Amino acid sequence: MPSPLCQQLRKGTFALSTLMFFFILQQLWTRSSMSPNSPISVSSTLVKTPADAQNGTALEDFPKRIWTTSRLSPMRIKKDDADHVRTWMDQNPDHRYELLTDGGAETYVKDHFPQDSKILDIYMTLNDYIMRADLIRYLALLKDGGVYNDLDVGCLRPIDLWIPPAFKDSTSVVLGIEVDNEMGPDKSKLFELVNWTIMTRRNAPFMKFLVDRVIENLERAAAKHNTTLSSLQPKRQEVIDVTGPAALTEAAFQYLTAKTQTTVNMQNFTKMRRPKLVADILVLPINAFGAGHQVQWSGTDEDGSALVHHYFAGSWKTNHFDGPTEEEKKAAEAKKKEEEDRKRKEDRKRKEEEEKKKAEEERRRKEEEDKKKGEEEKARKEAEAKQRQAEMEHQAGEQDHEEGQGQGHEDEQEQQTDQEQESDQEEQTQQEPPAEQVQEGNANEKAPKPEEKVSYEILKQERQRAMEDLQRVNAVRGKTREEAIKKIIADRQRDVIERKKDEENKKKLAQLEELKAKQKKQQIPVQDTDRQESQLSASGDKSAQSQKNAPVQQPAPKP
């Protein structure tokens, strides 16, 4: 949002520009001395020149007057056109600038051609505004002379410098070249003179000849279309041929042929690099009035040879369209192809950018997903590791506690057994009865019960059944492979310890059996040995019970 100071400066600048523009228009209005509905003032001071070297007659000097036509009043002229007008006034301060509007042009014809009923009737009847603009410029130059220029033509050099001094006294009309295709790349036979800028003296013979030719062309055009001039709707090329530059060029060739009694055509003026005077018409090179022409091989404004510049701001061609020329078709095709190529490149570039952007977004999305998955996997593994560590520590603690209890109990049992054996041996040595008493005592003693002999086997079977039950329970639990492996290793360690204990118990049982055998042979009571066997059986029962309480790990799954 601009500041209030900037807004005020913009308003002041706009107001100043508006005042300057209306001041220029007021000067145009004042210098033309006319109203929108009245003809312009054509009075001017004419300076006599020395006698012409050819016919001895005196020629009037070129009037210091600049003509322009416009369908709009001076107050409605566009800014660009006003800028063009200012170039003529700045370069030629001693010239009067005359602006002919539609109403002023009609009044001018009525006032200056009252006795020529054909010219008056044709101009007043003619309805096409471009043909009227062509005709009024020829009529104004015929009666008052000076320089005519279209509203979209700017002045680059003062008018007084247009004619070389060597040709000034012999020249009544100054023309320029618009098209000379033999100088261009295509080498086609096309040559036309300019009618957007013309310089003449008053009542120049060529201008009278040109007006007569244009009147004849208009009559033929109406007859050709079997209509009146008020209803004539010419196409673009027809305007050029009947009243435009083609009509001017053809009239110039005919006039010069009649003047010189030799055939004059484009060959007399093509590829010109310097001004050329034929009869009383001075033809300037193409750079003078046609510099920068967009369809013609010509010079530029910067090479110093250009006198005016045509900006081609008129829109009459769009209102008189009869199809493009070959050159325009080629230019249009080239422009269309260039536009298509540009659009295709832009589309391809846009698609590449979209694909690149899409790929970048997909890459970022995938990276974010992978990162998120990695973080989740890391967190899960850390949680599992913590859980496994806690379980392993818990199991190790329980195992150490159970092993400590079992080992202490075994040590106590072994110590008690050793003490009992020592006491039994002492008693045996002190009180050894005779062999006959031993035999009688043995005969009177009862045989050992079968349950006592198979107690160890029963314990082993119970332990195996407990192991199987634990395996079935653990199979239901959802343990991981690593946990299963670790628990299997722990179970195997416990099995090794149990096997060692079983082997020790077997050895002790074997020793007891040997001791019983010896006692039996020596007729020693077997009560103490039975007590030791019962203690060993009790130790085996405790071991089996601890193995039953220990959790049995599920077998590890196959990798």
XYZ file of C-alpha atoms in Angstrom, residues 21-411:
391
model
C -0.727 17.377 -23.094
C -3.636 19.829 -23.255
C -1.174 22.708 -23.701
C 0.252 21.005 -26.796
C -3.234 20.395 -28.145
C -4.141 24.007 -27.489
C -1.090 25.110 -29.450
C -2.144 22.864 -32.307
C -5.638 24.290 -32.170
C -4.366 27.885 -32.056
C -1.816 27.448 -34.845
C -4.349 25.753 -37.100
C -6.847 28.610 -36.385
C -9.854 26.406 -36.733
C -12.810 24.881 -34.884
C -13.899 21.241 -35.186
C -16.475 22.150 -37.827
C -14.655 24.872 -39.758
C -11.878 24.644 -42.382
C -8.306 25.513 -41.513
C -6.621 28.750 -42.429
C -4.342 28.264 -45.432
C -2.798 31.682 -45.721
C 0.998 31.641 -45.946
C 3.828 33.868 -47.079
C 5.329 32.728 -50.363
C 8.905 33.614 -51.241
C 9.922 34.071 -54.851
C 12.989 32.161 -56.071
C 15.369 32.844 -58.981
C 14.207 31.897 -62.456
C 14.252 28.220 -63.233
C 17.180 27.296 -65.503
C 15.003 25.167 -67.765
C 11.952 27.269 -68.638
C 12.834 30.685 -67.274
C 9.714 30.786 -65.040
C 9.803 31.658 -61.373
C 8.863 28.908 -58.883
C 7.260 29.584 -55.551
C 9.167 28.304 -52.594
C 7.878 25.268 -50.682
C 5.223 26.528 -48.243
C 6.193 26.167 -44.583
C 3.105 24.157 -43.785
C 2.667 20.679 -42.341
C -0.563 18.762 -43.022
C -2.088 15.903 -41.076
C -5.521 14.286 -41.174
C -7.416 12.755 -38.278
C -10.892 11.379 -37.727
C -10.682 12.696 -34.157
C -10.683 16.241 -32.866
C -7.412 17.585 -31.376
C -8.739 17.072 -27.839
C -9.177 13.323 -28.467
C -5.823 12.544 -30.073
C -3.883 9.718 -28.400
C -0.732 10.495 -26.469
C 1.539 8.603 -28.920
C 0.127 10.591 -31.826
C 0.566 13.817 -29.864
C 4.219 12.861 -29.334
C 4.627 12.396 -33.096
C 3.060 15.809 -33.688
C 5.512 17.348 -31.238
C 8.488 16.004 -33.262
C 7.312 17.948 -36.324
C 6.867 21.124 -34.303
C 10.227 20.748 -32.542
C 12.168 20.038 -35.747
C 10.366 22.767 -37.742
C 9.480 25.686 -35.441
C 8.958 28.065 -38.397
C 6.263 25.861 -40.014
C 2.524 25.930 -39.387
C 0.953 22.669 -38.358
C -2.442 22.058 -39.993
C -4.780 19.314 -38.711
C -7.731 18.340 -40.929
C -10.601 16.554 -39.214
C -13.484 14.934 -41.110
C -15.662 18.037 -40.784
C -12.798 20.397 -41.573
C -11.850 18.366 -44.645
C -15.337 18.575 -46.126
C -15.407 22.326 -45.571
C -11.933 22.630 -47.131
C -13.061 20.846 -50.321
C -16.184 22.976 -50.572
C -14.183 26.189 -50.160
C -11.258 25.357 -52.471
C -12.965 23.336 -55.234
C -16.337 25.048 -55.646
C -16.188 25.063 -59.438
C -14.951 21.492 -59.847
C -18.230 19.629 -59.433
C -16.678 16.211 -60.087
C -14.109 16.504 -57.286
C -16.659 17.988 -54.918
C -19.296 15.355 -55.747
C -16.894 12.409 -55.500
C -15.375 13.510 -52.193
C -18.738 14.234 -50.606
C -20.171 10.952 -51.902
C -17.199 8.724 -51.067
C -17.913 6.803 -47.861
C -14.704 4.812 -47.245
C -12.677 6.843 -44.747
C -9.251 5.600 -45.948
C -9.962 6.558 -49.554
C -11.223 9.934 -48.333
C -7.982 10.413 -46.320
C -5.884 9.604 -49.413
C -7.864 12.005 -51.612
C -7.887 14.937 -49.156
C -4.096 14.859 -48.776
C -3.669 15.106 -52.551
C -6.206 17.944 -52.760
C -4.627 19.952 -49.891
C -1.120 19.589 -51.378
C -2.449 20.575 -54.808
C -4.009 23.812 -53.569
C -1.645 24.880 -50.760
C 1.491 22.725 -50.965
C 3.766 21.951 -48.045
C 4.480 18.592 -46.386
C 1.874 15.956 -45.657
C 2.476 13.181 -43.100
C 0.260 10.579 -41.448
C -0.482 10.999 -37.766
C 1.737 7.986 -36.893
C 4.821 9.438 -38.628
C 7.526 11.232 -36.658
C 10.015 13.798 -37.983
C 13.705 12.994 -37.547
C 15.384 15.901 -39.438
C 14.240 19.465 -40.294
C 12.278 19.778 -43.541
C 14.632 22.487 -44.873
C 17.411 19.860 -45.056
C 15.461 17.298 -47.077
C 16.330 18.643 -50.562
C 19.984 18.886 -51.580
C 20.854 22.433 -52.658
C 21.643 21.278 -56.203
C 18.042 20.087 -56.738
C 16.078 22.636 -54.745
C 15.328 25.136 -57.567
C 14.282 22.418 -60.015
C 12.084 20.318 -57.705
C 8.326 20.734 -57.324
C 7.550 17.367 -55.715
C 9.603 15.221 -53.292
C 8.738 11.515 -53.038
C 10.263 8.575 -51.186
C 10.410 4.818 -51.731
C 8.422 2.395 -49.577
C 9.049 -0.981 -51.193
C 11.964 -2.036 -53.428
C 12.101 -5.813 -53.266
C 14.932 -6.104 -55.754
C 17.083 -4.791 -52.935
C 15.733 -7.428 -50.546
C 16.372 -11.155 -50.178
C 13.438 -12.399 -52.314
C 14.332 -10.332 -55.447
C 10.683 -10.082 -56.459
C 9.428 -7.368 -58.834
C 7.667 -5.000 -56.450
C 8.255 -1.271 -56.217
C 6.086 1.382 -54.533
C 6.483 4.996 -53.543
C 5.503 6.357 -50.142
C 2.244 8.226 -49.675
C 2.485 8.638 -45.854
C 4.935 11.550 -46.441
C 4.853 13.856 -49.492
C 6.401 17.289 -50.064
C 5.141 19.608 -52.857
C 4.899 23.200 -54.026
C 1.545 24.850 -54.587
C -0.263 23.812 -57.802
C 2.460 21.338 -58.739
C 1.646 19.779 -62.161
C 2.174 16.257 -60.858
C -0.348 16.779 -58.044
C -2.995 17.836 -60.624
C -2.158 14.756 -62.668
C -2.356 12.543 -59.565
C -5.747 13.928 -58.526
C -7.173 13.266 -61.982
C -5.853 9.674 -61.984
C -7.329 8.980 -58.523
C -10.754 10.358 -59.569
C -10.711 8.045 -62.601
C -9.717 5.072 -60.419
C -12.620 5.719 -58.056
C -15.120 5.850 -60.901
C -13.792 2.606 -62.359
C -13.922 0.903 -58.948
C -17.588 1.847 -58.461
C -18.421 0.653 -61.986
C -16.518 -2.601 -61.405
C -18.601 -3.419 -58.336
C -21.762 -2.025 -59.978
C -22.367 0.305 -57.061
C -22.029 3.921 -55.998
C -19.123 5.478 -54.158
C -21.283 5.802 -51.072
C -21.860 2.011 -51.057
C -18.354 0.997 -52.165
C -16.673 -1.351 -49.660
C -13.175 -1.896 -51.014
C -10.744 -4.548 -49.817
C -7.287 -3.681 -48.612
C -5.422 -4.240 -51.882
C -8.089 -2.328 -53.751
C -7.543 0.699 -51.488
C -3.803 0.530 -52.202
C -4.378 0.293 -55.966
C -7.161 2.921 -56.294
C -6.047 5.745 -53.967
C -3.017 4.490 -52.030
C 0.721 4.127 -52.717
C 0.234 1.880 -55.771
C -1.964 4.545 -57.401
C 0.646 7.214 -56.542
C 3.471 5.082 -57.994
C 1.607 4.344 -61.244
C 0.666 8.011 -61.680
C 4.302 9.063 -61.135
C 5.561 6.640 -63.811
C 2.912 7.854 -66.278
C 3.622 11.539 -65.532
C 7.397 11.150 -65.876
C 7.037 9.085 -69.055
C 4.955 11.880 -70.576
C 7.363 14.574 -69.346
C 10.565 12.894 -70.531
C 9.097 11.185 -73.613
C 10.810 7.978 -72.460
C 9.542 4.975 -70.561
C 9.970 5.472 -66.850
C 9.381 2.559 -64.453
C 10.886 0.935 -61.375
C 14.153 0.235 -63.197
C 14.878 3.981 -63.102
C 14.749 4.013 -59.273
C 15.538 0.542 -57.920
C 18.645 0.093 -55.760
C 19.042 3.835 -55.378
C 21.580 5.078 -52.827
C 21.369 8.818 -53.608
C 18.520 11.241 -54.473
C 17.486 11.219 -58.138
C 15.701 14.055 -60.004
C 13.559 13.124 -63.016
C 11.747 16.108 -64.607
C 10.479 18.075 -61.593
C 10.073 15.077 -59.238
C 12.876 14.349 -56.777
C 12.885 10.709 -55.602
C 14.828 10.037 -52.396
C 16.484 6.696 -51.527
C 14.479 4.184 -49.519
C 16.265 5.117 -46.284
C 14.796 8.642 -46.333
C 11.095 7.849 -45.823
C 11.178 4.020 -45.462
C 13.949 3.424 -42.893
C 13.149 0.591 -40.520
C 10.363 -0.747 -42.732
C 9.331 -4.073 -41.246
C 8.800 -5.832 -44.619
C 11.495 -4.139 -46.708
C 15.244 -4.180 -47.089
C 16.135 -0.687 -45.924
C 18.361 1.277 -43.607
C 17.754 2.323 -40.016
C 17.126 5.566 -38.181
C 20.630 5.489 -36.740
C 22.574 5.628 -40.029
C 21.784 9.354 -40.462
C 19.969 9.009 -43.785
C 16.441 8.677 -42.351
C 14.289 11.828 -42.491
C 11.060 10.443 -40.983
C 9.955 7.294 -39.174
C 6.666 5.540 -39.825
C 5.396 3.703 -36.730
C 2.576 1.829 -38.534
C 0.068 2.542 -35.771
C -2.914 2.747 -38.130
C -5.628 0.094 -38.049
C -7.140 0.595 -41.504
C -5.769 -2.722 -42.819
C -7.821 -4.715 -40.339
C -10.965 -2.935 -41.574
C -10.141 -3.657 -45.240
C -9.115 -7.291 -45.034
C -9.089 -9.305 -48.246
C -6.744 -12.060 -47.182
C -3.047 -11.916 -46.331
C -0.353 -11.531 -48.958
C 2.241 -14.224 -49.545
C 4.761 -12.366 -47.456
C 2.244 -11.960 -44.670
C 1.333 -15.640 -44.916
C 4.984 -16.635 -44.587
C 5.471 -14.230 -41.722
C 2.310 -15.506 -40.022
C 3.384 -19.129 -40.474
C 6.843 -18.373 -39.130
C 5.350 -16.546 -36.166
C 2.898 -19.371 -35.549
C 5.666 -21.948 -35.701
C 7.814 -19.880 -33.384
C 4.904 -19.545 -30.967
C 4.244 -23.284 -31.104
C 7.914 -24.037 -30.476
C 7.984 -21.619 -27.595
C 4.814 -23.109 -26.127
C 6.142 -26.638 -26.619
C 9.382 -25.734 -24.861
C 7.459 -24.120 -22.022
C 5.219 -27.192 -21.699
C 8.216 -29.508 -21.701
C 10.002 -27.361 -19.155
C 6.883 -27.217 -16.997
C 6.444 -30.996 -17.162
C 10.090 -31.555 -16.262
C 9.758 -29.208 -13.320
C 6.557 -30.940 -12.204
C 8.166 -34.377 -12.505
C 11.239 -33.173 -10.659
C 9.083 -31.670 -7.943
C 7.000 -34.843 -7.720
C 10.119 -37.020 -7.524
C 11.559 -34.768 -4.810
C 8.330 -34.965 -2.811
C 8.244 -38.760 -3.207
C 11.871 -38.986 -2.113
C 11.187 -36.843 0.947
C 8.075 -38.858 1.791
C 9.999 -42.122 1.507
C 12.834 -40.767 3.622
C 10.363 -39.680 6.289
C 8.639 -43.082 6.217
C 11.978 -44.930 6.413
C 13.105 -42.669 9.225
C 9.862 -43.228 11.094
C 10.060 -46.992 10.561
C 13.694 -47.003 11.663
C 12.834 -45.096 14.827
C 9.928 -47.448 15.572
C 12.104 -50.515 14.906
C 14.869 -49.114 17.077
C 12.426 -48.379 19.899
C 10.905 -51.872 19.587
C 14.319 -53.554 19.664
C 15.391 -51.472 22.649
C 12.187 -52.412 24.477
C 12.666 -56.098 23.624
C 16.312 -55.950 24.699
C 15.318 -54.370 27.993
C 12.610 -56.989 28.496
C 15.000 -59.855 27.656
C 17.635 -58.432 29.961
C 15.126 -58.131 32.783
C 13.877 -61.702 32.220
C 17.401 -63.074 32.032
C 18.371 -61.296 35.221
C 15.234 -62.591 36.926
C 15.806 -66.161 35.730
C 19.477 -66.020 36.658
C 18.539 -64.847 40.134
C 16.001 -67.637 40.578
C 18.450 -70.212 39.240
C 21.214 -69.043 41.554
C 18.797 -69.125 44.471
C 17.603 -72.653 43.662
C 21.128 -73.946 43.032
C 22.301 -72.394 46.292
C 19.514 -74.022 48.226
C 20.021 -77.395 46.505
C 23.788 -77.355 46.983
C 23.454 -76.462 50.682
C 20.949 -79.223 51.226
C 23.160 -81.744 49.437
C 26.161 -80.683 51.445
